[in-house]
PDB file of C-alpha atoms (C1' of nucleotides) in Angstrom:
ATOM      1  CA  MET A   1      10.779   4.532 -20.887  1.00 47.00           C
ATOM      2  CA  MET A   2       7.187   3.711 -21.558  1.00 48.00           C
ATOM      3  CA  HIS A   3       5.050   6.393 -23.124  1.00 46.00           C
ATOM      4  CA  LEU A   4       1.977   4.399 -23.904  1.00 50.00           C
ATOM      5  CA  ARG A   5      -0.431   7.282 -24.266  1.00 50.00           C
ATOM      6  CA  LYS A   6      -0.207  10.457 -26.239  1.00 52.00           C
ATOM      7  CA  PRO A   7       0.086  13.365 -23.789  1.00 49.00           C
ATOM      8  CA  GLY A   8      -2.717  15.210 -25.535  1.00 49.00           C
ATOM      9  CA  MET A   9      -5.335  12.645 -24.622  1.00 55.00           C
ATOM     10  CA  THR A  10      -4.211  11.991 -21.079  1.00 54.00           C
ATOM     11  CA  ALA A  11      -6.485  14.376 -19.232  1.00 55.00           C
ATOM     12  CA  GLN A  12      -9.558  12.885 -20.835  1.00 79.00           C
ATOM     13  CA  TYR A  13      -9.579   9.792 -18.657  1.00 95.00           C
ATOM     14  CA  GLU A  14     -12.725   9.642 -16.563  1.00 97.00           C
ATOM     15  CA  PRO A  15     -12.312   9.415 -12.795  1.00 98.00           C
ATOM     16  CA  LEU A  16     -13.337   6.082 -11.298  1.00 98.00           C
ATOM     17  CA  ARG A  17     -16.771   6.413  -9.787  1.00 98.00           C
ATOM     18  CA  ARG A  18     -17.370   6.524  -6.078  1.00 98.00           C
ATOM     19  CA  ALA A  19     -18.888   3.046  -6.056  1.00 98.00           C
ATOM     20  CA  PHE A  20     -15.422   1.690  -6.917  1.00 98.00           C
ATOM     21  CA  TYR A  21     -14.157   2.912  -3.545  1.00 98.00           C
ATOM     22  CA  GLN A  22     -17.290   1.964  -1.573  1.00 98.00           C
ATOM     23  CA  ARG A  23     -16.264  -1.684  -1.355  1.00 98.00           C
ATOM     24  CA  PRO A  24     -14.177  -3.845   0.967  1.00 97.00           C
ATOM     25  CA  THR A  25     -10.737  -2.278   1.244  1.00 97.00           C
ATOM     26  CA  VAL A  26      -8.868  -5.413   0.182  1.00 97.00           C
ATOM     27  CA  ASP A  27     -10.914  -5.545  -3.039  1.00 98.00           C
ATOM     28  CA  VAL A  28     -10.285  -1.879  -3.754  1.00 98.00           C
ATOM     29  CA  ALA A  29      -6.571  -2.327  -3.117  1.00 97.00           C
ATOM     30  CA  GLN A  30      -6.224  -5.239  -5.517  1.00 97.00           C
ATOM     31  CA  ASP A  31      -8.339  -3.540  -8.180  1.00 97.00           C
ATOM     32  CA  LEU A  32      -6.253  -0.360  -8.017  1.00 98.00           C
ATOM     33  CA  LEU A  33      -3.293  -2.211  -9.517  1.00 97.00           C
ATOM     34  CA  GLY A  34      -2.962  -1.253 -13.176  1.00 97.00           C
ATOM     35  CA  LYS A  35      -5.105   1.875 -12.783  1.00 98.00           C
ATOM     36  CA  LEU A  36      -3.840   5.333 -13.747  1.00 98.00           C
ATOM     37  CA  LEU A  37      -3.079   7.913 -11.074  1.00 98.00           C
ATOM     38  CA  ILE A  38      -3.503  11.270 -12.781  1.00 98.00           C
ATOM     39  CA  ARG A  39      -2.215  14.583 -11.483  1.00 97.00           C
ATOM     40  CA  ARG A  40      -2.854  17.921 -13.128  1.00 97.00           C
ATOM     41  CA  THR A  41      -1.494  21.224 -11.880  1.00 95.00           C
ATOM     42  CA  GLU A  42      -1.771  24.741 -13.245  1.00 94.00           C
ATOM     43  CA  GLU A  43       1.990  25.195 -13.424  1.00 93.00           C
ATOM     44  CA  ASP A  44       3.153  21.844 -14.755  1.00 95.00           C
ATOM     45  CA  GLY A  45       0.292  20.157 -16.583  1.00 96.00           C
ATOM     46  CA  VAL A  46      -0.343  16.422 -16.441  1.00 97.00           C
ATOM     47  CA  THR A  47       1.643  13.534 -14.978  1.00 97.00           C
ATOM     48  CA  ILE A  48       0.368   9.959 -14.923  1.00 97.00           C
ATOM     49  CA  LEU A  49       1.522   6.842 -13.092  1.00 97.00           C
ATOM     50  CA  ARG A  50       0.265   3.303 -13.534  1.00 97.00           C
ATOM     51  CA  LEU A  51      -0.144   1.835 -10.071  1.00 97.00           C
ATOM     52  CA  THR A  52       1.893  -1.235  -9.229  1.00 96.00           C
ATOM     53  CA  GLU A  53       1.973  -1.420  -5.432  1.00 96.00           C
ATOM     54  CA  VAL A  54      -0.611  -0.694  -2.713  1.00 97.00           C
ATOM     55  CA  GLU A  55      -1.402  -1.651   0.872  1.00 96.00           C
ATOM     56  CA  ALA A  56      -4.754  -2.042   2.618  1.00 97.00           C
ATOM     57  CA  TYR A  57      -5.305  -0.484   6.052  1.00 97.00           C
ATOM     58  CA  LEU A  58      -8.334  -1.893   7.777  1.00 97.00           C
ATOM     59  CA  GLY A  59      -9.467   0.671  10.297  1.00 96.00           C
ATOM     60  CA  ALA A  60     -10.223   0.293  13.979  1.00 95.00           C
ATOM     61  CA  GLY A  61      -9.176  -3.359  14.213  1.00 95.00           C
ATOM     62  CA  ASP A  62      -5.850  -2.907  12.440  1.00 96.00           C
ATOM     63  CA  ARG A  63      -3.017  -1.929  14.731  1.00 95.00           C
ATOM     64  CA  ALA A  64      -1.008  -0.564  11.797  1.00 95.00           C
ATOM     65  CA  CYS A  65      -3.805   1.788  10.760  1.00 96.00           C
ATOM     66  CA  HIS A  66      -3.883   5.420  11.830  1.00 96.00           C
ATOM     67  CA  THR A  67      -7.481   4.908  12.967  1.00 96.00           C
ATOM     68  CA  PHE A  68      -6.711   1.849  15.111  1.00 96.00           C
ATOM     69  CA  GLY A  69      -8.982   1.628  18.123  1.00 94.00           C
ATOM     70  CA  GLY A  70     -11.235   4.297  16.667  1.00 94.00           C
ATOM     71  CA  ARG A  71      -8.679   7.110  16.820  1.00 94.00           C
ATOM     72  CA  ARG A  72     -10.172  10.210  15.332  1.00 94.00           C
ATOM     73  CA  THR A  73      -7.956  13.283  15.229  1.00 93.00           C
ATOM     74  CA  PRO A  74      -7.614  16.287  12.910  1.00 92.00           C
ATOM     75  CA  ARG A  75      -5.044  14.324  10.918  1.00 94.00           C
ATOM     76  CA  THR A  76      -7.218  11.239  10.417  1.00 96.00           C
ATOM     77  CA  GLU A  77     -10.477  13.094   9.903  1.00 96.00           C
ATOM     78  CA  VAL A  78     -10.558  12.454   6.151  1.00 96.00           C
ATOM     79  CA  MET A  79     -10.432   8.701   6.742  1.00 97.00           C
ATOM     80  CA  TRP A  80     -13.691   8.903   8.683  1.00 96.00           C
ATOM     81  CA  GLY A  81     -15.524  10.483   5.785  1.00 96.00           C
ATOM     82  CA  GLN A  82     -16.742   9.504   2.347  1.00 96.00           C
ATOM     83  CA  ALA A  83     -14.920   6.938   0.218  1.00 97.00           C
ATOM     84  CA  GLY A  84     -12.982   8.151  -2.799  1.00 97.00           C
ATOM     85  CA  PHE A  85     -11.154  10.994  -1.077  1.00 97.00           C
ATOM     86  CA  ALA A  86      -7.394  11.437  -0.716  1.00 97.00           C
ATOM     87  CA  TYR A  87      -5.805  11.073   2.716  1.00 97.00           C
ATOM     88  CA  ILE A  88      -2.299  12.532   2.555  1.00 97.00           C
ATOM     89  CA  TYR A  89      -0.104  12.823   5.625  1.00 96.00           C
ATOM     90  CA  PHE A  90       3.440  13.835   6.475  1.00 95.00           C
ATOM     91  CA  VAL A  91       5.945  11.264   7.795  1.00 95.00           C
ATOM     92  CA  TYR A  92       9.508  11.207   9.065  1.00 93.00           C
ATOM     93  CA  GLY A  93       9.823  14.933   8.885  1.00 92.00           C
ATOM     94  CA  MET A  94      10.226  15.081   5.112  1.00 93.00           C
ATOM     95  CA  TYR A  95       7.959  12.770   3.153  1.00 95.00           C
ATOM     96  CA  HIS A  96       4.296  12.435   2.311  1.00 96.00           C
ATOM     97  CA  CYS A  97       2.116   9.361   1.811  1.00 97.00           C
ATOM     98  CA  LEU A  98      -0.974   9.138  -0.389  1.00 97.00           C
ATOM     99  CA  ASN A  99      -3.957   7.010   0.601  1.00 97.00           C
ATOM    100  CA  VAL A 100      -7.414   6.614  -0.879  1.00 97.00           C
ATOM    101  CA  VAL A 101     -10.304   6.342   1.553  1.00 97.00           C
ATOM    102  CA  THR A 102     -12.472   3.257   1.122  1.00 97.00           C
ATOM    103  CA  VAL A 103     -15.796   1.758   2.303  1.00 97.00           C
ATOM    104  CA  GLY A 104     -17.748   4.732   3.631  1.00 91.00           C
ATOM    105  CA  PRO A 105     -18.470   7.183   6.438  1.00 95.00           C
ATOM    106  CA  GLY A 106     -17.719   5.812   9.891  1.00 93.00           C
ATOM    107  CA  GLU A 107     -15.565   3.005   8.476  1.00 95.00           C
ATOM    108  CA  PRO A 108     -12.125   4.615   8.514  1.00 96.00           C
ATOM    109  CA  GLU A 109     -10.228   2.360   6.116  1.00 97.00           C
ATOM    110  CA  ALA A 110      -7.889   3.254   3.279  1.00 97.00           C
ATOM    111  CA  VAL A 111      -5.418   2.034   0.678  1.00 97.00           C
ATOM    112  CA  LEU A 112      -1.852   3.342   0.808  1.00 97.00           C
ATOM    113  CA  VAL A 113      -0.531   3.993  -2.684  1.00 97.00           C
ATOM    114  CA  ARG A 114       3.079   2.811  -2.578  1.00 96.00           C
ATOM    115  CA  GLY A 115       4.300   2.675  -6.141  1.00 96.00           C
ATOM    116  CA  GLY A 116       3.747   3.108  -9.849  1.00 96.00           C
ATOM    117  CA  VAL A 117       5.489   3.391 -13.191  1.00 95.00           C
ATOM    118  CA  PRO A 118       5.499   6.567 -15.302  1.00 96.00           C
ATOM    119  CA  VAL A 119       3.047   6.749 -18.185  1.00 96.00           C
ATOM    120  CA  THR A 120       3.058  10.458 -18.966  1.00 97.00           C
ATOM    121  CA  GLY A 121       5.231  13.355 -17.833  1.00 96.00           C
ATOM    122  CA  GLU A 122       8.288  11.340 -16.867  1.00 96.00           C
ATOM    123  CA  ALA A 123      10.647  14.275 -17.453  1.00 96.00           C
ATOM    124  CA  LEU A 124       8.619  16.367 -15.049  1.00 96.00           C
ATOM    125  CA  MET A 125       8.739  13.606 -12.452  1.00 96.00           C
ATOM    126  CA  VAL A 126      12.527  13.512 -12.783  1.00 95.00           C
ATOM    127  CA  THR A 127      12.660  17.245 -12.138  1.00 95.00           C
ATOM    128  CA  ARG A 128      10.411  16.940  -9.090  1.00 95.00           C
ATOM    129  CA  ARG A 129      12.600  14.105  -7.813  1.00 94.00           C
ATOM    130  CA  GLY A 130      15.655  16.327  -7.892  1.00 92.00           C
ATOM    131  CA  GLY A 131      17.071  15.021 -11.169  1.00 92.00           C
ATOM    132  CA  ARG A 132      17.108  11.355 -10.183  1.00 91.00           C
ATOM    133  CA  ARG A 133      16.233   9.401 -13.302  1.00 90.00           C
ATOM    134  CA  ARG A 134      15.642   6.018 -11.706  1.00 89.00           C
ATOM    135  CA  ALA A 135      13.352   4.800  -8.940  1.00 92.00           C
ATOM    136  CA  LEU A 136      10.959   7.633  -9.669  1.00 95.00           C
ATOM    137  CA  ALA A 137       7.928   6.355  -7.779  1.00 96.00           C
ATOM    138  CA  ASP A 138       8.737   2.980  -6.208  1.00 95.00           C
ATOM    139  CA  GLY A 139       7.887   4.026  -2.661  1.00 95.00           C
ATOM    140  CA  PRO A 140       5.177   6.179  -1.090  1.00 96.00           C
ATOM    141  CA  GLY A 141       7.451   9.143  -0.383  1.00 96.00           C
ATOM    142  CA  LYS A 142       8.979   9.081  -3.840  1.00 97.00           C
ATOM    143  CA  LEU A 143       5.577   8.712  -5.450  1.00 97.00           C
ATOM    144  CA  CYS A 144       4.269  11.822  -3.713  1.00 97.00           C
ATOM    145  CA  GLN A 145       7.393  13.744  -4.659  1.00 96.00           C
ATOM    146  CA  ALA A 146       7.115  12.697  -8.318  1.00 97.00           C
ATOM    147  CA  MET A 147       3.427  13.643  -8.399  1.00 97.00           C
ATOM    148  CA  ALA A 148       3.797  16.889  -6.418  1.00 97.00           C
ATOM    149  CA  LEU A 149       1.509  15.741  -3.609  1.00 97.00           C
ATOM    150  CA  THR A 150       1.619  17.317  -0.158  1.00 96.00           C
ATOM    151  CA  ARG A 151      -0.809  17.941   2.669  1.00 95.00           C
ATOM    152  CA  GLU A 152      -2.286  20.679   0.490  1.00 95.00           C
ATOM    153  CA  GLN A 153      -3.942  17.873  -1.482  1.00 96.00           C
ATOM    154  CA  ASN A 154      -5.278  16.140   1.638  1.00 97.00           C
ATOM    155  CA  GLY A 155      -9.031  15.758   1.380  1.00 96.00           C
ATOM    156  CA  LEU A 156      -9.315  16.070  -2.402  1.00 97.00           C
ATOM    157  CA  ASP A 157     -12.168  14.195  -4.040  1.00 97.00           C
ATOM    158  CA  LEU A 158     -10.709  11.603  -6.413  1.00 97.00           C
ATOM    159  CA  CYS A 159     -14.074  11.231  -8.118  1.00 98.00           C
ATOM    160  CA  SER A 160     -13.748  14.713  -9.578  1.00 97.00           C
ATOM    161  CA  ARG A 161     -11.117  16.288 -11.813  1.00 96.00           C
ATOM    162  CA  GLY A 162     -11.541  19.613 -10.085  1.00 95.00           C
ATOM    163  CA  GLY A 163      -8.797  19.043  -7.525  1.00 96.00           C
ATOM    164  CA  GLY A 164      -6.294  17.950 -10.149  1.00 96.00           C
ATOM    165  CA  LEU A 165      -5.946  14.436  -8.719  1.00 97.00           C
ATOM    166  CA  TRP A 166      -7.903  11.379  -9.765  1.00 98.00           C
ATOM    167  CA  ILE A 167      -7.651   7.702 -10.703  1.00 98.00           C
ATOM    168  CA  ALA A 168      -8.843   6.225 -13.987  1.00 98.00           C
ATOM    169  CA  ASP A 169      -9.183   2.908 -15.782  1.00 97.00           C
ATOM    170  CA  ASP A 170      -7.797   2.656 -19.313  1.00 96.00           C
ATOM    171  CA  GLY A 171      -8.585  -1.019 -19.679  1.00 95.00           C
ATOM    172  CA  VAL A 172      -5.283  -2.511 -18.551  1.00 95.00           C
ATOM    173  CA  ARG A 173      -5.948  -5.604 -16.436  1.00 93.00           C
ATOM    174  CA  PRO A 174      -3.147  -7.162 -14.409  1.00 94.00           C
ATOM    175  CA  SER A 175      -3.407 -10.918 -14.563  1.00 90.00           C
ATOM    176  CA  ILE A 176      -4.197 -12.279 -11.132  1.00 88.00           C
ATOM    177  CA  GLU A 177      -1.225 -14.638 -11.100  1.00 84.00           C
ATOM    178  CA  LYS A 178       1.157 -11.691 -11.485  1.00 90.00           C
ATOM    179  CA  ILE A 179      -0.072 -10.124  -8.258  1.00 94.00           C
ATOM    180  CA  GLN A 180       1.814 -10.956  -5.059  1.00 93.00           C
ATOM    181  CA  ARG A 181       0.268 -10.638  -1.605  1.00 94.00           C
ATOM    182  CA  LEU A 182       2.872  -9.803   1.017  1.00 93.00           C
ATOM    183  CA  PRO A 183       3.061  -8.354   4.536  1.00 93.00           C
ATOM    184  CA  ARG A 184       3.015  -4.584   4.748  1.00 94.00           C
ATOM    185  CA  VAL A 185       6.153  -2.477   5.043  1.00 93.00           C
ATOM    186  CA  GLY A 186       7.404  -0.536   8.031  1.00 91.00           C
ATOM    187  CA  ILE A 187       4.846  -1.587  10.617  1.00 92.00           C
ATOM    188  CA  ALA A 188       6.802  -4.005  12.806  1.00 89.00           C
ATOM    189  CA  TYR A 189       5.218  -2.332  15.839  1.00 90.00           C
ATOM    190  CA  ALA A 190       1.760  -3.592  14.817  1.00 93.00           C
ATOM    191  CA  GLY A 191       1.894  -7.007  16.478  1.00 90.00           C
ATOM    192  CA  GLU A 192      -0.091  -9.708  14.747  1.00 91.00           C
ATOM    193  CA  ALA A 193      -1.284  -7.248  12.110  1.00 93.00           C
ATOM    194  CA  ALA A 194       2.300  -6.865  10.882  1.00 92.00           C
ATOM    195  CA  SER A 195       2.065 -10.281   9.251  1.00 92.00           C
ATOM    196  CA  TRP A 196      -1.290  -9.797   7.556  1.00 94.00           C
ATOM    197  CA  PRO A 197      -0.838 -10.102   3.762  1.00 95.00           C
ATOM    198  CA  LEU A 198      -2.302  -6.733   2.869  1.00 96.00           C
ATOM    199  CA  ARG A 199       0.386  -5.513   0.486  1.00 96.00           C
ATOM    200  CA  PHE A 200      -0.368  -6.056  -3.186  1.00 96.00           C
ATOM    201  CA  VAL A 201       2.454  -5.905  -5.709  1.00 95.00           C
ATOM    202  CA  TRP A 202       2.046  -6.187  -9.446  1.00 95.00           C
ATOM    203  CA  SER A 203       5.244  -6.767 -11.441  1.00 88.00           C
ATOM    204  CA  PRO A 204       4.130  -6.070 -14.999  1.00 86.00           C
ATOM    205  CA  ARG A 205       5.986  -7.068 -18.121  1.00 79.00           C
ATOM    206  CA  THR A 206       6.089  -4.445 -20.822  1.00 73.00           C
ATOM    207  CA  ARG A 207       3.340  -6.165 -22.790  1.00 76.00           C
ATOM    208  CA  ASP A 208       1.085  -6.187 -19.734  1.00 79.00           C
ATOM    209  CA  LEU A 209       1.046  -2.402 -19.873  1.00 78.00           C
ATOM    210  CA  ARG A 210      -0.918  -2.386 -23.094  1.00 70.00           C
ATOM    211  CA  ARG A 211      -4.638  -2.682 -23.320  1.00 65.00           C
TER     212      ARG A 211
ATOM    213  C1'  DG B   1      24.293  -5.952  -4.069  1.00 63.23           C
ATOM    214  C1'  DA B   2      23.408  -5.358   1.618  1.00 63.23           C
ATOM    215  C1'  DC B   3      23.421  -2.717   5.562  1.00 63.23           C
ATOM    216  C1'  DC B   4      23.254   1.385   8.425  1.00 63.23           C
ATOM    217  C1'  DA B   5      22.846   6.161  10.190  1.00 63.23           C
ATOM    218  C1'  DG B   6      20.991  10.474   9.740  1.00 63.23           C
ATOM    219  C1'  DA B   7      17.687  13.799   8.359  1.00 63.23           C
ATOM    220  C1'  DT B   8      13.488  15.963   9.776  1.00 63.23           C
ATOM    221  C1'  DG B   9       8.132  17.610  11.606  1.00 63.23           C
ATOM    222  C1'  DT B  10       4.029  15.969  13.571  1.00 63.23           C
ATOM    223  C1'  DA B  11       0.962  13.294  16.384  1.00 63.23           C
ATOM    224  C1'  DC B  12       0.285  11.445  20.360  1.00 63.23           C
ATOM    225  C1'  DT B  13       1.682   9.713  25.170  1.00 63.23           C
TER     226       DT B  13
ATOM    227  C1'  DG C   1       9.828  12.802  25.010  1.00 63.23           C
ATOM    228  C1'  DT C   2       9.076   8.982  21.636  1.00 63.23           C
ATOM    229  C1'  DA C   3       7.800   6.830  17.629  1.00 63.23           C
ATOM    230  C1'  DC C   4       6.777   7.220  13.071  1.00 63.23           C
ATOM    231  C1'  DA C   5       2.781   3.479   6.768  1.00 63.23           C
ATOM    232  C1'  DT C   6      10.602   6.833   4.494  1.00 63.23           C
ATOM    233  C1'  DC C   7      14.550   7.835   1.686  1.00 63.23           C
ATOM    234  C1'  DT C   8      19.325   8.908   0.704  1.00 63.23           C
ATOM    235  C1'  DG C   9      24.127   8.530   0.665  1.00 63.23           C
ATOM    236  C1'  DG C  10      27.798   6.439   2.793  1.00 63.23           C
ATOM    237  C1'  DT C  11      30.398   2.111   3.736  1.00 63.23           C
ATOM    238  C1'  DC C  12      31.396  -2.585   3.115  1.00 63.23           C
ATOM    239  C1'  DT C  13      31.409  -6.812   0.704  1.00 63.23           C
TER     240       DT C  13
END
DNA sequence: GACCAGATGTACT
DNA sequence: GTACATCTGGTCT
């Protein structure tokens, strides 16, 4: 597979600054494509994914969003806070989903991180995925499994390396025409919002993955 | 390939 | 009690 960075230099990537996240959620979602999701743990070291699929969730007016209608519960509390923090929740009794909070306090919007391709630490991701060598992180549950993300990482600040989870820019720029806008997945209950084109999918060719 | 059932815990009604 | 921002392994083509 694609090892485009030497493992030794991987942890040096600077976290995106908070201003990146303090923008309209749709802009943040689209701009996250091609960025590096970096995970560092004491036990395992560093794993990195390049993001290829995200969804925007637009807060109180979005029936598919956990904060629809202004819902504010212990689970959704992180979404109500500062942009640039991780909102991780448990679904279907066995999986986790990673979101990044956008906009700012009192505007509970977020981007669901749905998929990425391995850049560094692929063997470790395979181990975390129970030995499955394919489809390592092409869905939100798989992505969290490959990156060892659970509710323990809920509320981490992505603008700091201290929590072992951050997002960085290494200069790769998806070309706009390679990005598809589609309806979001798994939200048929959301009425009109189910058809909103808030899912962003980047299908990179190998050469697109280089700077 | 497509389709389907089952697994499972939490939030919320 | 019900629905859920999912995935896997089985079956069938």
